[in-house]
Every structure is written in C-alpha cells, then in structure tokens.
PDB file of C-alpha atoms in Angstrom:
ATOM      1  CA  MET A   1      -9.959   3.762   0.766  1.00 71.00           C
ATOM      2  CA  LYS A   2     -11.165   0.974  -1.790  1.00 80.00           C
ATOM      3  CA  GLU A   3      -8.253  -1.758  -2.302  1.00 86.00           C
ATOM      4  CA  ILE A   4      -6.184  -1.899  -5.298  1.00 89.00           C
ATOM      5  CA  THR A   5      -6.222  -5.491  -7.239  1.00 87.00           C
ATOM      6  CA  LEU A   6      -5.059  -6.116 -10.707  1.00 92.00           C
ATOM      7  CA  SER A   7      -7.522  -7.523 -13.603  1.00 93.00           C
ATOM      8  CA  PRO A   8      -6.499 -10.574 -14.931  1.00 94.00           C
ATOM      9  CA  GLU A   9      -5.202  -8.615 -17.893  1.00 94.00           C
ATOM     10  CA  VAL A  10      -2.523  -6.001 -15.494  1.00 94.00           C
ATOM     11  CA  THR A  11      -1.644 -10.052 -14.184  1.00 95.00           C
ATOM     12  CA  LYS A  12      -1.134 -10.766 -17.292  1.00 95.00           C
ATOM     13  CA  GLU A  13       1.088  -7.823 -18.536  1.00 95.00           C
ATOM     14  CA  ILE A  14       3.249  -7.553 -14.954  1.00 95.00           C
ATOM     15  CA  THR A  15       4.096 -11.639 -15.510  1.00 95.00           C
ATOM     16  CA  ALA A  16       5.957 -10.219 -19.183  1.00 95.00           C
ATOM     17  CA  ILE A  17       7.773  -7.320 -18.328  1.00 95.00           C
ATOM     18  CA  TYR A  18       9.077  -9.403 -15.450  1.00 94.00           C
ATOM     19  CA  GLN A  19       9.357 -12.498 -17.812  1.00 94.00           C
ATOM     20  CA  ALA A  20      11.026  -9.444 -20.237  1.00 94.00           C
ATOM     21  CA  MET A  21      13.432  -9.071 -16.902  1.00 93.00           C
ATOM     22  CA  GLN A  22      14.465 -12.195 -16.744  1.00 93.00           C
ATOM     23  CA  GLU A  23      15.678 -13.289 -19.436  1.00 94.00           C
ATOM     24  CA  GLY A  24      17.487  -9.828 -20.142  1.00 94.00           C
ATOM     25  CA  TYR A  25      19.085  -9.989 -16.559  1.00 95.00           C
ATOM     26  CA  ASP A  26      20.162 -14.150 -17.636  1.00 95.00           C
ATOM     27  CA  GLN A  27      21.783 -13.223 -21.286  1.00 96.00           C
ATOM     28  CA  ILE A  28      24.127 -10.064 -20.073  1.00 96.00           C
ATOM     29  CA  SER A  29      24.602 -12.314 -17.324  1.00 96.00           C
ATOM     30  CA  GLY A  30      26.044 -15.140 -19.121  1.00 96.00           C
ATOM     31  CA  GLU A  31      27.609 -13.166 -21.376  1.00 96.00           C
ATOM     32  CA  VAL A  32      29.965 -11.021 -17.390  1.00 95.00           C
ATOM     33  CA  GLY A  33      30.043 -14.854 -16.177  1.00 95.00           C
ATOM     34  CA  LEU A  34      28.109 -14.044 -13.528  1.00 94.00           C
ATOM     35  CA  THR A  35      26.476 -16.687 -11.215  1.00 90.00           C
ATOM     36  CA  CYS A  36      25.140 -16.496  -7.906  1.00 87.00           C
ATOM     37  CA  GLU A  37      26.744 -20.212  -7.084  1.00 86.00           C
ATOM     38  CA  GLY A  38      29.084 -20.375  -4.639  1.00 83.00           C
ATOM     39  CA  CYS A  39      29.104 -16.683  -3.161  1.00 83.00           C
ATOM     40  CA  PRO A  40      29.284 -16.137   0.054  1.00 83.00           C
ATOM     41  CA  ASP A  41      26.517 -13.066   0.081  1.00 83.00           C
ATOM     42  CA  ASN A  42      22.975 -13.073  -0.139  1.00 85.00           C
ATOM     43  CA  CYS A  43      21.630 -10.198  -2.011  1.00 87.00           C
ATOM     44  CA  CYS A  44      17.702 -10.463   0.667  1.00 91.00           C
ATOM     45  CA  ASP A  45      19.791  -9.187   3.781  1.00 92.00           C
ATOM     46  CA  SER A  46      20.114  -5.513   1.061  1.00 91.00           C
ATOM     47  CA  TYR A  47      17.846  -2.283   2.060  1.00 93.00           C
ATOM     48  CA  PHE A  48      15.555  -1.573  -1.593  1.00 91.00           C
ATOM     49  CA  LEU A  49      12.351   0.776  -0.921  1.00 92.00           C
ATOM     50  CA  HIS A  50      10.024  -0.347  -3.776  1.00 91.00           C
ATOM     51  CA  HIS A  51       8.119   2.373  -5.759  1.00 89.00           C
ATOM     52  CA  THR A  52       4.899   0.946  -7.140  1.00 92.00           C
ATOM     53  CA  TYR A  53       1.685  -0.239  -5.792  1.00 94.00           C
ATOM     54  CA  SER A  54       1.202  -2.435  -8.560  1.00 94.00           C
ATOM     55  CA  GLU A  55       4.564  -4.130  -7.346  1.00 95.00           C
ATOM     56  CA  TRP A  56       2.740  -4.586  -4.336  1.00 96.00           C
ATOM     57  CA  ALA A  57      -0.578  -5.565  -5.209  1.00 96.00           C
ATOM     58  CA  TYR A  58       1.959  -8.134  -7.360  1.00 96.00           C
ATOM     59  CA  LEU A  59       3.118  -9.565  -4.616  1.00 97.00           C
ATOM     60  CA  TRP A  60      -0.200 -10.086  -1.706  1.00 97.00           C
ATOM     61  CA  GLN A  61      -1.209 -12.413  -4.900  1.00 96.00           C
ATOM     62  CA  GLY A  62       1.851 -14.288  -4.196  1.00 96.00           C
ATOM     63  CA  LEU A  63       1.536 -13.837  -0.266  1.00 97.00           C
ATOM     64  CA  HIS A  64      -2.570 -15.161  -0.846  1.00 95.00           C
ATOM     65  CA  GLN A  65      -0.948 -18.046  -2.448  1.00 95.00           C
ATOM     66  CA  LEU A  66      -0.031 -18.924   0.415  1.00 96.00           C
ATOM     67  CA  ASP A  67      -1.168 -20.840   3.433  1.00 95.00           C
ATOM     68  CA  PRO A  68      -2.297 -19.699   7.016  1.00 95.00           C
ATOM     69  CA  GLU A  69       0.617 -20.648   9.439  1.00 96.00           C
ATOM     70  CA  LYS A  70       3.209 -20.138   6.120  1.00 95.00           C
ATOM     71  CA  LEU A  71       1.915 -16.349   5.483  1.00 97.00           C
ATOM     72  CA  GLU A  72       1.538 -15.437   9.818  1.00 97.00           C
ATOM     73  CA  GLN A  73       5.895 -16.410   9.973  1.00 96.00           C
ATOM     74  CA  ILE A  74       5.866 -14.281   7.763  1.00 97.00           C
ATOM     75  CA  ILE A  75       4.136 -11.063   8.438  1.00 97.00           C
ATOM     76  CA  SER A  76       6.423 -12.093  12.329  1.00 97.00           C
ATOM     77  CA  ARG A  77       9.135 -11.649  10.516  1.00 97.00           C
ATOM     78  CA  ALA A  78       8.102  -9.151   8.585  1.00 98.00           C
ATOM     79  CA  ASN A  79       7.550  -6.449  11.864  1.00 98.00           C
ATOM     80  CA  GLU A  80      10.762  -8.101  13.418  1.00 98.00           C
ATOM     81  CA  TYR A  81      12.416  -7.111  10.103  1.00 97.00           C
ATOM     82  CA  ILE A  82      11.095  -3.092  10.880  1.00 98.00           C
ATOM     83  CA  ALA A  83      11.302  -2.655  14.598  1.00 97.00           C
ATOM     84  CA  GLN A  84      15.350  -4.069  13.249  1.00 97.00           C
ATOM     85  CA  SER A  85      15.752  -1.516  10.355  1.00 97.00           C
ATOM     86  CA  ALA A  86      14.182   1.442  12.561  1.00 97.00           C
ATOM     87  CA  GLU A  87      17.280   0.815  14.468  1.00 97.00           C
ATOM     88  CA  ALA A  88      19.835   0.777  12.150  1.00 96.00           C
ATOM     89  CA  LEU A  89      18.594   4.360  10.302  1.00 96.00           C
ATOM     90  CA  ALA A  90      17.801   5.735  13.477  1.00 96.00           C
ATOM     91  CA  LYS A  91      21.785   5.069  14.008  1.00 96.00           C
ATOM     92  CA  GLY A  92      22.406   5.869  10.746  1.00 96.00           C
ATOM     93  CA  ASN A  93      23.400   2.920  10.181  1.00 96.00           C
ATOM     94  CA  ARG A  94      21.967   1.513   6.666  1.00 95.00           C
ATOM     95  CA  PRO A  95      20.095  -2.521   7.408  1.00 95.00           C
ATOM     96  CA  GLN A  96      21.253  -5.339   6.432  1.00 94.00           C
ATOM     97  CA  ILE A  97      18.847  -7.524   7.406  1.00 95.00           C
ATOM     98  CA  MET A  98      17.504 -10.961   5.159  1.00 95.00           C
ATOM     99  CA  CYS A  99      14.613 -10.289   4.130  1.00 96.00           C
ATOM    100  CA  PRO A 100      11.357 -12.251   5.956  1.00 97.00           C
ATOM    101  CA  LEU A 101      10.248 -13.712   2.182  1.00 96.00           C
ATOM    102  CA  ASN A 102      13.471 -15.547   2.715  1.00 94.00           C
ATOM    103  CA  ASP A 103      12.805 -18.618   4.096  1.00 87.00           C
ATOM    104  CA  ASN A 104      16.125 -21.325   4.317  1.00 83.00           C
ATOM    105  CA  GLY A 105      18.409 -19.014   1.337  1.00 81.00           C
ATOM    106  CA  LEU A 106      16.060 -18.716  -0.849  1.00 85.00           C
ATOM    107  CA  CYS A 107      13.128 -16.455  -1.683  1.00 91.00           C
ATOM    108  CA  GLY A 108       9.810 -17.628  -0.186  1.00 91.00           C
ATOM    109  CA  LEU A 109       7.744 -16.255  -2.438  1.00 94.00           C
ATOM    110  CA  TYR A 110      10.049 -16.519  -5.947  1.00 92.00           C
ATOM    111  CA  HIS A 111       7.986 -15.508  -8.451  1.00 92.00           C
ATOM    112  CA  HIS A 112       6.065 -12.742  -6.954  1.00 94.00           C
ATOM    113  CA  ARG A 113       9.592 -11.459  -5.967  1.00 92.00           C
ATOM    114  CA  MET A 114      10.022  -7.799  -7.046  1.00 90.00           C
ATOM    115  CA  LEU A 115      11.172  -5.504  -9.544  1.00 89.00           C
ATOM    116  CA  VAL A 116      15.097  -4.730  -7.610  1.00 88.00           C
ATOM    117  CA  CYS A 117      15.406  -8.203  -7.654  1.00 90.00           C
ATOM    118  CA  ARG A 118      14.932  -9.404  -9.367  1.00 90.00           C
ATOM    119  CA  MET A 119      17.459  -7.201 -11.405  1.00 87.00           C
ATOM    120  CA  HIS A 120      19.357  -6.462  -8.156  1.00 88.00           C
ATOM    121  CA  GLY A 121      23.578  -8.283  -9.638  1.00 92.00           C
ATOM    122  CA  ILE A 122      24.266  -7.179 -13.309  1.00 94.00           C
ATOM    123  CA  PRO A 123      25.433  -3.790 -15.096  1.00 95.00           C
ATOM    124  CA  ALA A 124      23.018  -2.402 -16.333  1.00 95.00           C
ATOM    125  CA  THR A 125      21.822   0.917 -17.698  1.00 95.00           C
ATOM    126  CA  LEU A 126      18.404   3.574 -17.390  1.00 92.00           C
ATOM    127  CA  THR A 127      17.810   6.870 -19.115  1.00 93.00           C
ATOM    128  CA  ARG A 128      15.108   8.029 -16.629  1.00 87.00           C
ATOM    129  CA  PRO A 129      12.479  10.601 -18.466  1.00 85.00           C
ATOM    130  CA  ASP A 130      14.502  13.603 -18.071  1.00 89.00           C
ATOM    131  CA  GLY A 131      17.273  12.179 -20.579  1.00 89.00           C
ATOM    132  CA  GLN A 132      19.993  11.452 -17.387  1.00 92.00           C
ATOM    133  CA  SER A 133      21.411   8.473 -18.078  1.00 92.00           C
ATOM    134  CA  MET A 134      22.888   6.239 -15.633  1.00 93.00           C
ATOM    135  CA  ARG A 135      25.065   3.135 -15.018  1.00 94.00           C
ATOM    136  CA  PHE A 136      24.333  -0.029 -12.682  1.00 93.00           C
ATOM    137  CA  PRO A 137      27.521  -2.030 -11.668  1.00 93.00           C
ATOM    138  CA  GLY A 138      25.832  -4.734  -9.873  1.00 93.00           C
ATOM    139  CA  CYS A 139      26.825  -6.480  -7.222  1.00 93.00           C
ATOM    140  CA  PHE A 140      30.453  -6.916  -5.702  1.00 93.00           C
ATOM    141  CA  ARG A 141      31.158  -9.709  -7.177  1.00 93.00           C
ATOM    142  CA  CYS A 142      29.889  -9.211 -10.562  1.00 95.00           C
ATOM    143  CA  GLN A 143      31.582  -5.582 -10.568  1.00 95.00           C
ATOM    144  CA  GLU A 144      34.744  -8.421  -9.527  1.00 95.00           C
ATOM    145  CA  ILE A 145      34.746 -10.279 -12.885  1.00 95.00           C
ATOM    146  CA  VAL A 146      33.889  -7.014 -15.353  1.00 96.00           C
ATOM    147  CA  LYS A 147      37.136  -5.441 -13.204  1.00 95.00           C
ATOM    148  CA  GLU A 148      39.266  -8.822 -14.434  1.00 95.00           C
ATOM    149  CA  LYS A 149      37.825  -9.162 -17.834  1.00 95.00           C
ATOM    150  CA  TYR A 150      37.156  -5.584 -18.865  1.00 95.00           C
ATOM    151  CA  LYS A 151      38.728  -2.778 -19.484  1.00 91.00           C
ATOM    152  CA  PRO A 152      37.757  -0.424 -19.146  1.00 93.00           C
ATOM    153  CA  GLU A 153      34.844  -1.628 -17.330  1.00 91.00           C
ATOM    154  CA  THR A 154      31.993   0.092 -18.476  1.00 92.00           C
ATOM    155  CA  ASP A 155      32.750  -2.011 -21.553  1.00 95.00           C
ATOM    156  CA  ALA A 156      30.883  -4.641 -19.288  1.00 95.00           C
ATOM    157  CA  PRO A 157      27.474  -5.589 -21.268  1.00 96.00           C
ATOM    158  CA  ALA A 158      25.088  -3.642 -19.913  1.00 96.00           C
ATOM    159  CA  MET A 159      21.248  -4.574 -19.538  1.00 95.00           C
ATOM    160  CA  ASN A 160      19.287  -2.095 -20.645  1.00 94.00           C
ATOM    161  CA  ARG A 161      16.204  -0.826 -18.460  1.00 92.00           C
ATOM    162  CA  SER A 162      14.907   1.819 -19.610  1.00 93.00           C
ATOM    163  CA  GLN A 163      12.005   0.143 -21.635  1.00 92.00           C
ATOM    164  CA  LEU A 164      10.788  -2.138 -19.225  1.00 91.00           C
ATOM    165  CA  PHE A 165      10.998   0.468 -16.306  1.00 90.00           C
ATOM    166  CA  ARG A 166       8.179   2.452 -18.684  1.00 92.00           C
ATOM    167  CA  GLN A 167       6.459  -0.560 -19.400  1.00 94.00           C
ATOM    168  CA  LEU A 168       5.561  -0.513 -15.988  1.00 93.00           C
ATOM    169  CA  ALA A 169       5.256   2.568 -15.536  1.00 91.00           C
ATOM    170  CA  ALA A 170       2.447   2.927 -17.703  1.00 93.00           C
ATOM    171  CA  VAL A 171       0.484  -0.466 -15.694  1.00 93.00           C
ATOM    172  CA  GLU A 172       1.322   1.873 -12.494  1.00 91.00           C
ATOM    173  CA  SER A 173      -0.602   5.477 -14.605  1.00 91.00           C
ATOM    174  CA  ARG A 174      -3.356   3.206 -15.660  1.00 90.00           C
ATOM    175  CA  LEU A 175      -4.352   1.575 -12.869  1.00 87.00           C
ATOM    176  CA  PHE A 176      -5.282   5.426 -11.042  1.00 85.00           C
ATOM    177  CA  GLU A 177      -6.860   5.948 -14.532  1.00 84.00           C
ATOM    178  CA  GLU A 178      -3.699   8.039 -15.761  1.00 82.00           C
ATOM    179  CA  ARG A 179      -4.061  10.533 -12.611  1.00 82.00           C
ATOM    180  CA  ARG A 180      -0.737   9.176 -11.169  1.00 77.00           C
ATOM    181  CA  HIS A 181       1.076  11.764  -9.572  1.00 78.00           C
ATOM    182  CA  LEU A 182      -2.512  13.270  -7.831  1.00 79.00           C
ATOM    183  CA  TYR A 183      -1.771  10.540  -5.644  1.00 79.00           C
ATOM    184  CA  PRO A 184       1.176   9.832  -2.644  1.00 83.00           C
ATOM    185  CA  ARG A 185       4.544   8.031  -4.087  1.00 87.00           C
ATOM    186  CA  VAL A 186       5.208   4.806  -3.135  1.00 90.00           C
ATOM    187  CA  LYS A 187       8.587   4.139  -0.888  1.00 93.00           C
ATOM    188  CA  LYS A 188       8.737   1.325   1.062  1.00 95.00           C
ATOM    189  CA  THR A 189      10.533  -1.269   2.312  1.00 96.00           C
ATOM    190  CA  ILE A 190       8.652  -5.455   1.025  1.00 97.00           C
ATOM    191  CA  ALA A 191       8.693  -5.872   4.661  1.00 97.00           C
ATOM    192  CA  GLU A 192       6.228  -2.632   5.386  1.00 97.00           C
ATOM    193  CA  MET A 193       4.104  -3.516   2.344  1.00 97.00           C
ATOM    194  CA  ILE A 194       3.071  -7.208   4.223  1.00 98.00           C
ATOM    195  CA  VAL A 195       2.867  -5.674   7.428  1.00 98.00           C
ATOM    196  CA  GLU A 196       0.489  -3.283   5.951  1.00 96.00           C
ATOM    197  CA  GLY A 197      -1.352  -5.406   4.047  1.00 96.00           C
ATOM    198  CA  PRO A 198      -2.144  -5.279   0.608  1.00 95.00           C
ATOM    199  CA  PRO A 199      -2.861  -2.117  -0.867  1.00 93.00           C
ATOM    200  CA  ALA A 200      -5.346   0.527  -1.360  1.00 88.00           C
ATOM    201  CA  ILE A 201      -5.236   3.224  -3.252  1.00 80.00           C
ATOM    202  CA  PRO A 202      -4.918   6.168  -1.464  1.00 75.00           C
ATOM    203  CA  LEU A 203      -6.509  10.108  -1.609  1.00 69.00           C
ATOM    204  CA  PRO A 204      -5.209  11.806  -3.785  1.00 71.00           C
ATOM    205  CA  HIS A 205      -2.976  15.424  -2.711  1.00 62.00           C
ATOM    206  CA  CYS A 206      -5.846  17.822  -3.282  1.00 57.00           C
ATOM    207  CA  GLU A 207      -7.776  15.956  -0.513  1.00 58.00           C
ATOM    208  CA  ARG A 208      -5.884  14.907   1.996  1.00 53.00           C
TER     209      ARG A 208
END
C-alpha cells in the first residue's frame, strides 16, 4: 500500500481549516465566557475516534518533526493507551485515559492536533449530509455556564461546524481522487494512529 503524503498545497489547506476552527472557537468561547483556566478537568483524557486519513497524515507530519527519543516516548505511551482502552472497552466502560500526546498537562503536538481536539468544549451545531441538524452542548464547564446565563439554553451562541467539516471532507475526497466512497473508513484513536505509523491508501472494498 502507498503511504499517504500531503502536498504543500493540501497541508496549507488543512492548516487554514484548522485556523478557521480556532477563530470560531475563540469567538464562541469569548461570547459564552468559557475559559479552561483553573478547570479541574483535562479534556485530553476524553475518548475520541477520528475519521480522516488526511488528519492522520497531518498528525504524522508533526510527529516526524520530533526528535527520535521524544517520538519513542510517545509511541510507548500510545501502546499503553491502546492496552488500557481495550481493557476498559472489554468491561463495557468508556475509556478515560490521558492522550499519549499529552505532556505534563499540555498537548505535545499542539499545532498538529486533531479536529475533534480543536472543537471540544464550546456549543456547536452541525448539519449532516442527510439534512439532519445536531447540536452539541459543549464540555461540562461550558454547560454549567450556559445553564446559568441562558434560558432556554439553546439561546447560547454555537459554532456551526458544517462548512469546515465539508471543507475537510473535500480534502479527504481529493486524496482518493474523488473515489473516497470505495475505500474503508477510518475509525481510530490518536494512539492507534501513532502506533500504526503514517497512513497508507488501503485497498478499495472491491479488491479486498
């Protein structure tokens, strides 16, 4: 299988999408009054699955920039994460384990962190391809603030994720020459993406 490498143009496009996400996050968090300062929780122990080869490749762009010793430490933590999460899932529990990229409470690969990591916390909306609208209330601290400031709580400002998600989906589609639907979906934790190494273009469903 051929390793997926991002061209400078695609890298720039993903970076721009992430920047727009950051600006949207800052705007909504400012309007709501949400800040992570002094929070007793750390969202880096939340269990998320990620779904794009393009983000996986972008993550590895950042990992390749680390010195070998640092990368080895992250891979070791990622292996531990996979083992511990498998044990929790086998018991029917949702894993709550610190991300292997977390370094003393902060993301060690902040500029290459994933989409979900960038969006977590604030109220957000999303219109799915089938037209169904969804609303996400944000983290527990955000929900507490919203409950106190807004009645009804749906009056709170929310970031519309739809356009940015569509832009990222378009990048993903181009990576597969507009044949993305023929290939298996990604459904992995960051730890699995780290341990498995840079992504490769899998065989289409019809050739498996």
